[in-house]
mmCIF file of C-alpha atoms in Angstrom:
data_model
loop_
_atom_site.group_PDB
_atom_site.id
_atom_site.type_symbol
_atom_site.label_atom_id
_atom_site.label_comp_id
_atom_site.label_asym_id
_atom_site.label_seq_id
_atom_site.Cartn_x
_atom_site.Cartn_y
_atom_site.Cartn_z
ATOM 1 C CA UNK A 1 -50.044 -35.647 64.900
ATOM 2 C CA UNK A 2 -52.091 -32.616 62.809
ATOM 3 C CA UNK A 3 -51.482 -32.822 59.342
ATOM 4 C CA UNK A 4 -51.466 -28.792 57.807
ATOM 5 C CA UNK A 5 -52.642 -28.260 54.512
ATOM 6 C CA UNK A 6 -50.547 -26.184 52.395
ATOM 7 C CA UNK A 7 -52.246 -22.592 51.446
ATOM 8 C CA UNK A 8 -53.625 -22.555 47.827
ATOM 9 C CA UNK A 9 -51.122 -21.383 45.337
ATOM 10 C CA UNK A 10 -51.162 -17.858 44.425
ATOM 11 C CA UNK A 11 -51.594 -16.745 40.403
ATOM 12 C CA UNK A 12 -48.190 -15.724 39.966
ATOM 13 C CA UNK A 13 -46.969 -18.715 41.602
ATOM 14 C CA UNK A 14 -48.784 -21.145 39.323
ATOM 15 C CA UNK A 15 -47.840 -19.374 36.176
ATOM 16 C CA UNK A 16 -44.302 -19.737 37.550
ATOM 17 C CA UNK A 17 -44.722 -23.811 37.912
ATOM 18 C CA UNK A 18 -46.154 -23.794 34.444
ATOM 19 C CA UNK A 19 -43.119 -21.598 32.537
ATOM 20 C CA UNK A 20 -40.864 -24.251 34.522
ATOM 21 C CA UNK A 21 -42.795 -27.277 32.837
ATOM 22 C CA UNK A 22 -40.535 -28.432 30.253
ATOM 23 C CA UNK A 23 -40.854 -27.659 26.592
ATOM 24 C CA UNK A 24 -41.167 -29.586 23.818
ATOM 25 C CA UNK A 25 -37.541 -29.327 21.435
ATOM 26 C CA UNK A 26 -37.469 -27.281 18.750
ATOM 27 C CA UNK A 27 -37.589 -28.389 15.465
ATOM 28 C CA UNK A 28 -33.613 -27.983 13.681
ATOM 29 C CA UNK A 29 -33.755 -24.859 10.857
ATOM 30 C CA UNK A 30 -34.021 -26.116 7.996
ATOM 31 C CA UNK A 31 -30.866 -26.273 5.625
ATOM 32 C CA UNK A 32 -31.031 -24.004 2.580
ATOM 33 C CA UNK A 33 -29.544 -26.503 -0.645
ATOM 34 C CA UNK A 34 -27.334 -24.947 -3.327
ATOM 35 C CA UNK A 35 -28.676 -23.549 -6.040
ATOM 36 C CA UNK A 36 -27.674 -25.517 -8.881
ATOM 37 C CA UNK A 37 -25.448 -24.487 -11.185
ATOM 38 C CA UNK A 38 -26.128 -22.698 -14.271
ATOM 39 C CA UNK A 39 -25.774 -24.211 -17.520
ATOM 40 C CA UNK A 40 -24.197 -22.758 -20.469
ATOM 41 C CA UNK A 41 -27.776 -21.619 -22.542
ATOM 42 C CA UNK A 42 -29.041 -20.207 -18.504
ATOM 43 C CA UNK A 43 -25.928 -18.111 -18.443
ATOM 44 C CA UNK A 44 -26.109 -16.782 -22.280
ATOM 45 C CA UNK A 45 -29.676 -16.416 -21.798
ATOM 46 C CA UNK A 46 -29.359 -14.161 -18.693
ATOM 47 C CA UNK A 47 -26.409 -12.464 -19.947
ATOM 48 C CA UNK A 48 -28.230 -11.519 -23.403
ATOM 49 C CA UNK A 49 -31.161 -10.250 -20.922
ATOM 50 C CA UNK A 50 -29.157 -8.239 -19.143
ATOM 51 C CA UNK A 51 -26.797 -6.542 -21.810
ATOM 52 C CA UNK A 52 -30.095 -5.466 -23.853
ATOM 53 C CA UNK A 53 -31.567 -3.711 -20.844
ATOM 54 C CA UNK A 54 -27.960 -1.918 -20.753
ATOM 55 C CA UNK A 55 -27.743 -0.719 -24.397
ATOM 56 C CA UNK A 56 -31.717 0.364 -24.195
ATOM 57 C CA UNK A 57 -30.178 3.063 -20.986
ATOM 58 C CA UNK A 58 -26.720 3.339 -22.893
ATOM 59 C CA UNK A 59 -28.727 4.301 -25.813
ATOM 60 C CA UNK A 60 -31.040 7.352 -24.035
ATOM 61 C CA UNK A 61 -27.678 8.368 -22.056
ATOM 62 C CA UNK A 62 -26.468 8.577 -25.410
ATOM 63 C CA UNK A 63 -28.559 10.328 -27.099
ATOM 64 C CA UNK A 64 -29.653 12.799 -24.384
ATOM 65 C CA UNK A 65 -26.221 13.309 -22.879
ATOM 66 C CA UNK A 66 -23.159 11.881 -24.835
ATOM 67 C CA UNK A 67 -24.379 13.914 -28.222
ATOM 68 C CA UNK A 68 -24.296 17.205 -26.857
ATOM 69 C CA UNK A 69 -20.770 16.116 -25.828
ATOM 70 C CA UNK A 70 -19.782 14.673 -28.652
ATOM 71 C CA UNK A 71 -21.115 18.066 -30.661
ATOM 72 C CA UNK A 72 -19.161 20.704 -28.218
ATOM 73 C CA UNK A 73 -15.600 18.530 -28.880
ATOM 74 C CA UNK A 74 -16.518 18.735 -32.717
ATOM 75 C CA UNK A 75 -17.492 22.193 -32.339
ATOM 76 C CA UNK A 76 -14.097 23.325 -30.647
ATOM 77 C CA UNK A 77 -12.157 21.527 -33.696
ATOM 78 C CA UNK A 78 -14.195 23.038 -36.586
ATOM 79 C CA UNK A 79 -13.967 25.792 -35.468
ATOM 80 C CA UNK A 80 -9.955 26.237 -35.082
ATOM 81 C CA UNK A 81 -10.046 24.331 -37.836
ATOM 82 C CA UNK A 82 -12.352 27.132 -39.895
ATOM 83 C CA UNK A 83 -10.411 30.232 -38.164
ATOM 84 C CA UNK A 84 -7.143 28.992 -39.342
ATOM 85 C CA UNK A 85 -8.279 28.833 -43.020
ATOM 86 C CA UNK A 86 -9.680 32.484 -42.784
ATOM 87 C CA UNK A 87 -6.386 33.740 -41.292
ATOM 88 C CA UNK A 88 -4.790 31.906 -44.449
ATOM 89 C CA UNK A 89 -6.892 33.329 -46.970
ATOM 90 C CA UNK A 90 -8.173 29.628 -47.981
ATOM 91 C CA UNK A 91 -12.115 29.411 -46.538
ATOM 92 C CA UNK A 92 -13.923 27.675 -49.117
ATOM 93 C CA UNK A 93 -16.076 30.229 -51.068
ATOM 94 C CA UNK A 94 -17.603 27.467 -53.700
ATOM 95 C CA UNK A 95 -18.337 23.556 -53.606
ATOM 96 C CA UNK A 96 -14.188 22.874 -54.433
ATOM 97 C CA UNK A 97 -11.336 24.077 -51.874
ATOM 98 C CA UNK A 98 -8.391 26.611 -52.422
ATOM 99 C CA UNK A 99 -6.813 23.563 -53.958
ATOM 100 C CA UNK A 100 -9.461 22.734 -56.275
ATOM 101 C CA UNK A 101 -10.593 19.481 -54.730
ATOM 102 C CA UNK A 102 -14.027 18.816 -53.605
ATOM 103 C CA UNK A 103 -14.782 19.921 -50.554
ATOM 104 C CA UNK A 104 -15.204 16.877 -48.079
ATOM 105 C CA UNK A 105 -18.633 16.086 -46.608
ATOM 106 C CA UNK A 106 -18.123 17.711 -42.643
ATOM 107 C CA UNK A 107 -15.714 20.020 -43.556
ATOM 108 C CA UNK A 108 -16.318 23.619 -41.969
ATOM 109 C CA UNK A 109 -17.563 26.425 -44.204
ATOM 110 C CA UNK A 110 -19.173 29.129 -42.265
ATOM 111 C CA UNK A 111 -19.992 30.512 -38.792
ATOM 112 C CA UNK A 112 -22.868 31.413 -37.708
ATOM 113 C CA UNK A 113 -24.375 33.355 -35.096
ATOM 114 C CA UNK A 114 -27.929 34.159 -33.946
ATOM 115 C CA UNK A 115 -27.508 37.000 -30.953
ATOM 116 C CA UNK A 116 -30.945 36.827 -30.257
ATOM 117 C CA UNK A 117 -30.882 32.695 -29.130
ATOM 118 C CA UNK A 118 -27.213 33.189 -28.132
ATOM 119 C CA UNK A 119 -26.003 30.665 -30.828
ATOM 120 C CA UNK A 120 -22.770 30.589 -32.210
ATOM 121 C CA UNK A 121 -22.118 27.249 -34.108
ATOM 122 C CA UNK A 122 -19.892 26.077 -37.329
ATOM 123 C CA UNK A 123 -21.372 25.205 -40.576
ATOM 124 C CA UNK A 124 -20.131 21.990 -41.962
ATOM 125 C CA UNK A 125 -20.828 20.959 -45.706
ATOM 126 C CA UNK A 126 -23.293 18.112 -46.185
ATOM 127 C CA UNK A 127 -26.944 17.410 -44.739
ATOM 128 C CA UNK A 128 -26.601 14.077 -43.146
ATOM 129 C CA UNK A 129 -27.517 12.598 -39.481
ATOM 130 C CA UNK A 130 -22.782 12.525 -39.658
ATOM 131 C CA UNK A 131 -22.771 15.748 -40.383
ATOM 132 C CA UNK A 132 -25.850 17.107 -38.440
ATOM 133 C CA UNK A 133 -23.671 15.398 -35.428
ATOM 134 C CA UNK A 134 -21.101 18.103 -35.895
ATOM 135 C CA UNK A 135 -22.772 21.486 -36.156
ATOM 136 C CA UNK A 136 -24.872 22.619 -39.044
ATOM 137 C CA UNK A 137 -25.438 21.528 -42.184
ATOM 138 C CA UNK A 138 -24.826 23.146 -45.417
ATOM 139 C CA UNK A 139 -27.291 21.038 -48.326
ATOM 140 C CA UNK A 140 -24.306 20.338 -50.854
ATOM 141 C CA UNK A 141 -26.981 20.963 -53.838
ATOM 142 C CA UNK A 142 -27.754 25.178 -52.650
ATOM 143 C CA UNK A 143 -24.895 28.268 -52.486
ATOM 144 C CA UNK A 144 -23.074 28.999 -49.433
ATOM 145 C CA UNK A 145 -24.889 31.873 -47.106
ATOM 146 C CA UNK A 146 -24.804 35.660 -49.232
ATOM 147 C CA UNK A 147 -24.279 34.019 -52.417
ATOM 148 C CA UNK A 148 -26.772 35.179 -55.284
ATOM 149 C CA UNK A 149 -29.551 32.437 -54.551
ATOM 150 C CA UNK A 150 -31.109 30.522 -51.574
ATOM 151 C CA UNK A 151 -28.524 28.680 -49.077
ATOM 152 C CA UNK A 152 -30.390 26.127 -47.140
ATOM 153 C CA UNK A 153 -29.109 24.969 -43.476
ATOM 154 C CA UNK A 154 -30.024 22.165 -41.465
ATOM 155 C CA UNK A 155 -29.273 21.406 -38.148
ATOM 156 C CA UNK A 156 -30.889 19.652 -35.036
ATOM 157 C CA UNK A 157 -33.320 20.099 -32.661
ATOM 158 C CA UNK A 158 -33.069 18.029 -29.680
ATOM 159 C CA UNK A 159 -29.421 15.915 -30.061
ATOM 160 C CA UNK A 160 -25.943 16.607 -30.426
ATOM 161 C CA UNK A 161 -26.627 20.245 -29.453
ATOM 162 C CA UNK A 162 -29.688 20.855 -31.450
ATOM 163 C CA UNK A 163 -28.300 24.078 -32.587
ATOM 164 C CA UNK A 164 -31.197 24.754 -33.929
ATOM 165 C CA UNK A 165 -34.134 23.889 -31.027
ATOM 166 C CA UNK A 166 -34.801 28.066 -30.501
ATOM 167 C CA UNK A 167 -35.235 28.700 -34.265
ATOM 168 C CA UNK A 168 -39.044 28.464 -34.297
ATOM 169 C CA UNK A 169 -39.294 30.970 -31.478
ATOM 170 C CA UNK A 170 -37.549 33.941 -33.984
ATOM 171 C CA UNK A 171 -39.626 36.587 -35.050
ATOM 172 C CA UNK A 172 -39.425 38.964 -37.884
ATOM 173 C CA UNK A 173 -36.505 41.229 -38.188
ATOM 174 C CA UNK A 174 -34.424 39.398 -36.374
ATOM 175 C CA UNK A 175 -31.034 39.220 -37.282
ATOM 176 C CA UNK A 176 -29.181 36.695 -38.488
ATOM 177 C CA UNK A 177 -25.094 36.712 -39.406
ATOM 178 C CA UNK A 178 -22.855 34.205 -41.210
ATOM 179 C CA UNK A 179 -19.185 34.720 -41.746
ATOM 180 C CA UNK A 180 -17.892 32.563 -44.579
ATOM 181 C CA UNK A 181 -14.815 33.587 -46.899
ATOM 182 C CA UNK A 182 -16.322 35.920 -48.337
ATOM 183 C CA UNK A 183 -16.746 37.703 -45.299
ATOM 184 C CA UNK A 184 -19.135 38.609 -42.499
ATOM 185 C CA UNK A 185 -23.063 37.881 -44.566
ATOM 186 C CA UNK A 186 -26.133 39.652 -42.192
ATOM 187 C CA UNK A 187 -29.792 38.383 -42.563
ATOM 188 C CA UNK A 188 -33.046 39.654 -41.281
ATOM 189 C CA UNK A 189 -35.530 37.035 -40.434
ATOM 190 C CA UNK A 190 -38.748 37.089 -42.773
ATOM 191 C CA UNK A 191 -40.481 34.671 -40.817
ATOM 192 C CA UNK A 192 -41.437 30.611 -39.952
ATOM 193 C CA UNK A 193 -43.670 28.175 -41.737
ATOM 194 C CA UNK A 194 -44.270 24.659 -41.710
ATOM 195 C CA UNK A 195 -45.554 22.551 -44.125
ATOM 196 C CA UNK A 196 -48.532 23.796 -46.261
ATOM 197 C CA UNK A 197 -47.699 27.395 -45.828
ATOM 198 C CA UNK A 198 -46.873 29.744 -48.461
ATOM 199 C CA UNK A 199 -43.380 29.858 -49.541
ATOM 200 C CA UNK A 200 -41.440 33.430 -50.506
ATOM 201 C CA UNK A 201 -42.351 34.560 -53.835
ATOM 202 C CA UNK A 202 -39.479 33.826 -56.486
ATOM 203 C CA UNK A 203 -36.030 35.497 -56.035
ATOM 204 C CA UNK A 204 -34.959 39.013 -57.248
ATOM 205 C CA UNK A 205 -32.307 39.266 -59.425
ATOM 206 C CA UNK A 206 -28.915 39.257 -57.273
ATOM 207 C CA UNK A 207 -30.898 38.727 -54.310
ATOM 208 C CA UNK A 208 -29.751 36.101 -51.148
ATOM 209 C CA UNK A 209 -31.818 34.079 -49.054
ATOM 210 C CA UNK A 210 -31.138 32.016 -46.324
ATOM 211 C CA UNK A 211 -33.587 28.960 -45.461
ATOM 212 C CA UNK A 212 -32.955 27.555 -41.803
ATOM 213 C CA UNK A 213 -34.543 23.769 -41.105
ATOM 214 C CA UNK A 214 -34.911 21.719 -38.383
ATOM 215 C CA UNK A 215 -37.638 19.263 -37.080
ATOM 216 C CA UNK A 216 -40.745 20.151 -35.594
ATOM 217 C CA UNK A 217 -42.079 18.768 -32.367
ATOM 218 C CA UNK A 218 -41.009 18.412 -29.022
ATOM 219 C CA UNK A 219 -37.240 17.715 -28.612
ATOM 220 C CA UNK A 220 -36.121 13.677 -29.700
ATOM 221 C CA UNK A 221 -39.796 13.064 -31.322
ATOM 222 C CA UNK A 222 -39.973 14.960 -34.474
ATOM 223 C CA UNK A 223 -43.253 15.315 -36.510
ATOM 224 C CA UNK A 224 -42.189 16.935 -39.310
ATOM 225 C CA UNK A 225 -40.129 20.237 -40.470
ATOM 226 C CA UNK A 226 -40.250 23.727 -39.623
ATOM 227 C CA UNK A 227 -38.445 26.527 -41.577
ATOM 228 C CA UNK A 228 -37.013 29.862 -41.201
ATOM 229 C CA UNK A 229 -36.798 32.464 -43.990
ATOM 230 C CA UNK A 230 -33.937 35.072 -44.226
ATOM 231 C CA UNK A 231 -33.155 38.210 -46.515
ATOM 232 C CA UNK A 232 -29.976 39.123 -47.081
ATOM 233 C CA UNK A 233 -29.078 42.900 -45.794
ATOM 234 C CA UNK A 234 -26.839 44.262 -48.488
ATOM 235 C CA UNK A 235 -25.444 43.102 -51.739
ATOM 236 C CA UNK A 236 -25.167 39.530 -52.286
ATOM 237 C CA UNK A 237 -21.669 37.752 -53.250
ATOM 238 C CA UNK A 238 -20.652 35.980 -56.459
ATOM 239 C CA UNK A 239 -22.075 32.363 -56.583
ATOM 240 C CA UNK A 240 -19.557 29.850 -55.863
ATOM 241 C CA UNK A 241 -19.208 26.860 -58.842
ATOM 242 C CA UNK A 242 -21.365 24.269 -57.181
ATOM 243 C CA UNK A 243 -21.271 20.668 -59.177
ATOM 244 C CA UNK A 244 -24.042 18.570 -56.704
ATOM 245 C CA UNK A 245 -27.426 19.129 -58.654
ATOM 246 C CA UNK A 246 -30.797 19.065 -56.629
ATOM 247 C CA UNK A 247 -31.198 16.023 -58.321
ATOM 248 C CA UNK A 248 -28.283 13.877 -57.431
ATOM 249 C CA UNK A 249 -28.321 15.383 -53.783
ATOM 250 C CA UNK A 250 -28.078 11.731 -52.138
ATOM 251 C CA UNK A 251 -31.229 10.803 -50.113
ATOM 252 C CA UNK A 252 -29.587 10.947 -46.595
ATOM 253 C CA UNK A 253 -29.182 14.592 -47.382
ATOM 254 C CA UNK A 254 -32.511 15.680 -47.747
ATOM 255 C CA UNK A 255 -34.416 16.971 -44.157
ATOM 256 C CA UNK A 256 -35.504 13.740 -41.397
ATOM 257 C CA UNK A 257 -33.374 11.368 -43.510
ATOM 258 C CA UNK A 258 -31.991 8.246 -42.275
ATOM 259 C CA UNK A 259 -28.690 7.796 -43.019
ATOM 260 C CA UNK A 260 -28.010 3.854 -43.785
ATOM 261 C CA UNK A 261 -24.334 3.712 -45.231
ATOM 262 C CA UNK A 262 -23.090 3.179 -42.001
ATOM 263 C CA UNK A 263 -25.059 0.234 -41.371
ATOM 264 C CA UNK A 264 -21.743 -1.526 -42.029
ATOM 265 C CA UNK A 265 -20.388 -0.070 -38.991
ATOM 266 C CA UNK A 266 -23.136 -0.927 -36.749
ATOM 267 C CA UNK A 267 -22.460 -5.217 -37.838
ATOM 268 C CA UNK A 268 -19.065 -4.964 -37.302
ATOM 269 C CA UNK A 269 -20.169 -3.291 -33.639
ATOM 270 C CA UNK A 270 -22.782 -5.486 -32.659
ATOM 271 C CA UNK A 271 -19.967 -8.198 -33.767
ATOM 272 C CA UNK A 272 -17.428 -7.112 -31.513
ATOM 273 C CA UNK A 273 -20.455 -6.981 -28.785
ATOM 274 C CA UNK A 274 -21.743 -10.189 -29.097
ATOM 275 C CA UNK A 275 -17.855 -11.827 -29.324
ATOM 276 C CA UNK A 276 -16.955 -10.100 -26.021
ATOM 277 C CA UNK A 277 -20.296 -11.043 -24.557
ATOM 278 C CA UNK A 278 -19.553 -14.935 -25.130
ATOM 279 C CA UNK A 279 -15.811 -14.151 -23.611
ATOM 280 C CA UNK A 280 -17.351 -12.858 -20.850
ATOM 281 C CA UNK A 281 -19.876 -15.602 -19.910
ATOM 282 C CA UNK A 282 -16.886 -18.629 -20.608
ATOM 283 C CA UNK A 283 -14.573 -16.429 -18.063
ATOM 284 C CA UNK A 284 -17.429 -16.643 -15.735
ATOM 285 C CA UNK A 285 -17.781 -20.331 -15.900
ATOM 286 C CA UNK A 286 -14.145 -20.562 -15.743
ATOM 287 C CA UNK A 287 -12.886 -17.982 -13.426
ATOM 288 C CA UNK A 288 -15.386 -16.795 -11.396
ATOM 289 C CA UNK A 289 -17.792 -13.597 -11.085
ATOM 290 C CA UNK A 290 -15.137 -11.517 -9.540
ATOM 291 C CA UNK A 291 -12.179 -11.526 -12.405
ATOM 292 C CA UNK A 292 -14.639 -11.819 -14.924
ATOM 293 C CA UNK A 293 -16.058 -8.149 -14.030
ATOM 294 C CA UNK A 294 -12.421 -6.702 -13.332
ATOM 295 C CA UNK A 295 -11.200 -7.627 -16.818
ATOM 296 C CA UNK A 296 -14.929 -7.615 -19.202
ATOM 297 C CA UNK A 297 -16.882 -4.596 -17.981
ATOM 298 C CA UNK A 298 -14.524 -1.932 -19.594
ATOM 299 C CA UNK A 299 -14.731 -4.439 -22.663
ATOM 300 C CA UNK A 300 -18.662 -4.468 -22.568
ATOM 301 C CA UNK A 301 -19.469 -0.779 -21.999
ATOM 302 C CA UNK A 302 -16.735 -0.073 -25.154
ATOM 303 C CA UNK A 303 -18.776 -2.645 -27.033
ATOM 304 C CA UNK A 304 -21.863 -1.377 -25.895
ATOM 305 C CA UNK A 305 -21.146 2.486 -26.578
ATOM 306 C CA UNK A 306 -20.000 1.477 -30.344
ATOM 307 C CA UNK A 307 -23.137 0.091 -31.243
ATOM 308 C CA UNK A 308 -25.907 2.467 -29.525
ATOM 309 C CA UNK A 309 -23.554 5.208 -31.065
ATOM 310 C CA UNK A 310 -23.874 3.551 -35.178
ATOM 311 C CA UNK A 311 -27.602 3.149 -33.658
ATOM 312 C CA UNK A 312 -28.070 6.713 -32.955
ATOM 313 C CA UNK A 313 -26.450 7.893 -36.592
ATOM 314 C CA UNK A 314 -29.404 6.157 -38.725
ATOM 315 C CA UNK A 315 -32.325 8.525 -36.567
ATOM 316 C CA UNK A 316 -32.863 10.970 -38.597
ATOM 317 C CA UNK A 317 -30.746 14.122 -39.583
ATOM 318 C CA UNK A 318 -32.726 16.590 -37.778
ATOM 319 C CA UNK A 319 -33.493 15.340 -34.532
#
C-alpha cells in the first residue's frame, strides 16, 4: 500500500484556509449615556447667551434695514398729513399752528426737494434722533425755509433713510426748493464746509439762507458734521413768531446729539424682555422644547425688536 502525498497548497488556497480561521468577537459599541439634565442657572445662563447674540443681529437688521422702513411709512403719513393742511389753508408758517398752539415736536412743516440727488422728503419740526427718524429736521430755535434769516435742517446720513447721505456731493448753483405755507421757497447752493472752514459773511438785510447738516463720515460711523449753504432766489417771506431761543434749544436738538428721555422706554423694554425670557426657560423645563418655541418666539422677537429699537433712538441724531 503507497501512501500519496498531497500537492503543496497553492497561494490562493492558503489565504482561503486563513480568511476561514475563526475571528476573534467583536467588542459590543459602546452605549452613549444621557446627557444630564440641565439645571435651572445652565438653562438661564444659555438662554441669556443666546438672546444677546440675537439682539446684537436684531440690532444691525435694525438699524441697516428696519429704519429705512420705518422712515418710508412715516414719510407716506407726513406727507398726506402736510398736503391736507396746504389744501386747507392751515400749513404752519411760524413756531404756533393755525390754532395758535405750539406746534408739536414731529409735526410736518415743509417739503423739500433736491432734483439733482432725486430727494423728495418732509420736514418735521424738532432736531432730535425721534424726529431725525421721520424725515428732516427743522432746529425749533431758527425760521422756517424763505423766512428773513437762516433756517437750519438736519437730517441723516446713513439710517432711517439718511435723506441727507448725497448732500456733500452738491456743488455750487445747485438748486434747492422747499414748499412750506408760504409757498414754493427756491435756493441755490453756495457751497459745503466742515468744521474749521469759513462760515458766510453776516446776513443782508431781508435776505434767506438755508443751512443743510448731516454727519460726516462713512454711512453708520459719523466723525463729525458737514454743512451745506443755500441763498435764497427771490424775496424772502415774513418771519414767523418763533418763541424757542438758541439758548433754551434742548441739548438733544443740537447736531450728533443723543437723545436720553426715552431711556424710560428702553427699562420698561428690556423689562418686558427679560420677564418673557424667564417664561420661556420655566415652559421649557415644564413643557418641553417644542411648545415652548410655538408659543415664546413671537413673544421674544416682539421683546427683542422693542428694545434694539429704544437702543437705536439714543445714537445720535444724524446718523
Amino acid at each position: 500500500m503507497t501512501v500519496t502525498e498531497d500537492p503543496p497548497a497553492s497561494a490562493p488556497a492558503r489565504a482561503r484556509r486563513a480568511s476561514a480561521a475563526p475571528r476573534p468577537p467583536r467588542r459590543p459599541p459602546r452605549t452613549k449615556l444621557p446627557a444630564p439634565p440641565l439645571t435651572a442657572t445652565e438653562s438661564i445662563a444659555r438662554a441669556v447667551v443666546a438672546m444677546a447674540a440675537i439682539l446684537t443681529l436684531m440690532f444691525v437688521l435694525n438699524v441697516t434695514i428696519c429704519s429705512h422702513v420705518q422712515h418710508l411709512v412715516s414719510q407716506q403719513r407726513l406727507g398726506d398729513e402736510f398736503r391736507a393742511q396746504l389744501l386747507a389753508g392751515t400749513a404752519p408758517v411760524s413756531e404756533y399752528t393755525f390754532d395758535d398752539d405750539l406746534v408739536a415736536d414731529g409735526a410736518p412743516v415743509g417739503i423739500m426737494e433736491i432734483p439733482s440727488l432725486g430727494l423728495h422728503e418732509v420736514i418735521v419740526e424738532g432736531s432730535s434722533s425721534v424726529e431725525t427718524a421721520q424725515g428732516i429736521g427743522h432746529q425749533r430755535d431758527t425760521i422756517l425755509p424763505g423766512q428773513a434769516g437762516v433756517s437750519t435742517l438736519m437730517a441723516r446720513n446713513g439710517a432711517f433713510g439718511g435723506p441727507f447721505s448725497g448732500i456733500q456731493s452738491l456743488s455750487p448753483g445747485d438748486a434747492i426748493t422747499v414748499r412750506t405755507g408760504q409757498g414754493l421757497q427756491e435756493f441755490s447752493v453756495v457751497g459745503v464746509r466742515y468744521a474749521g472752514d469759513p462760515t458766510l459773511p453776516n446776513l443782508k438785510a431781508g435776505e434767506s439762507r438755508l443751512v443743510l447738516m448731516t454727519s460726516r463720515g462713512a454711512p453708520y460711523v459719523p466723525s463729525g458734521v458737514a454743512y451745506v449753504d443755500a441763498r435764497l432766489v427771490g424775496t424772502a417771506q415774513p418771519r414767523g413768531a418763533r418763541v424757542t431761543a438758541t439758548a433754551a434749544l434742548p441739548p438733544e436738538q443740537r447736531p450728533l446729539a443723543t437723545d436720553t428721555t426715552t431711556v424710560w422706554a428702553l427699562v420698561f423694554a428690556v423689562q418686558f424682555l427679560i420677564a418673557a425670557e424667564l417664561a420661556a426657560v420655566w415652559a421649557f423645563r415644564r413643557f418641553g422644547a417644542q411648545r415652548t418655541w410655538i408659543v415664546f418666539v413671537p413673544v421674544l422677537l416682539l421683546a427683542g425688536f422693542l428694545v434694539t429699537q429704544q437702543i437705536t433712538l439714543l445714537l445720535p441724531n444724524l446718523l
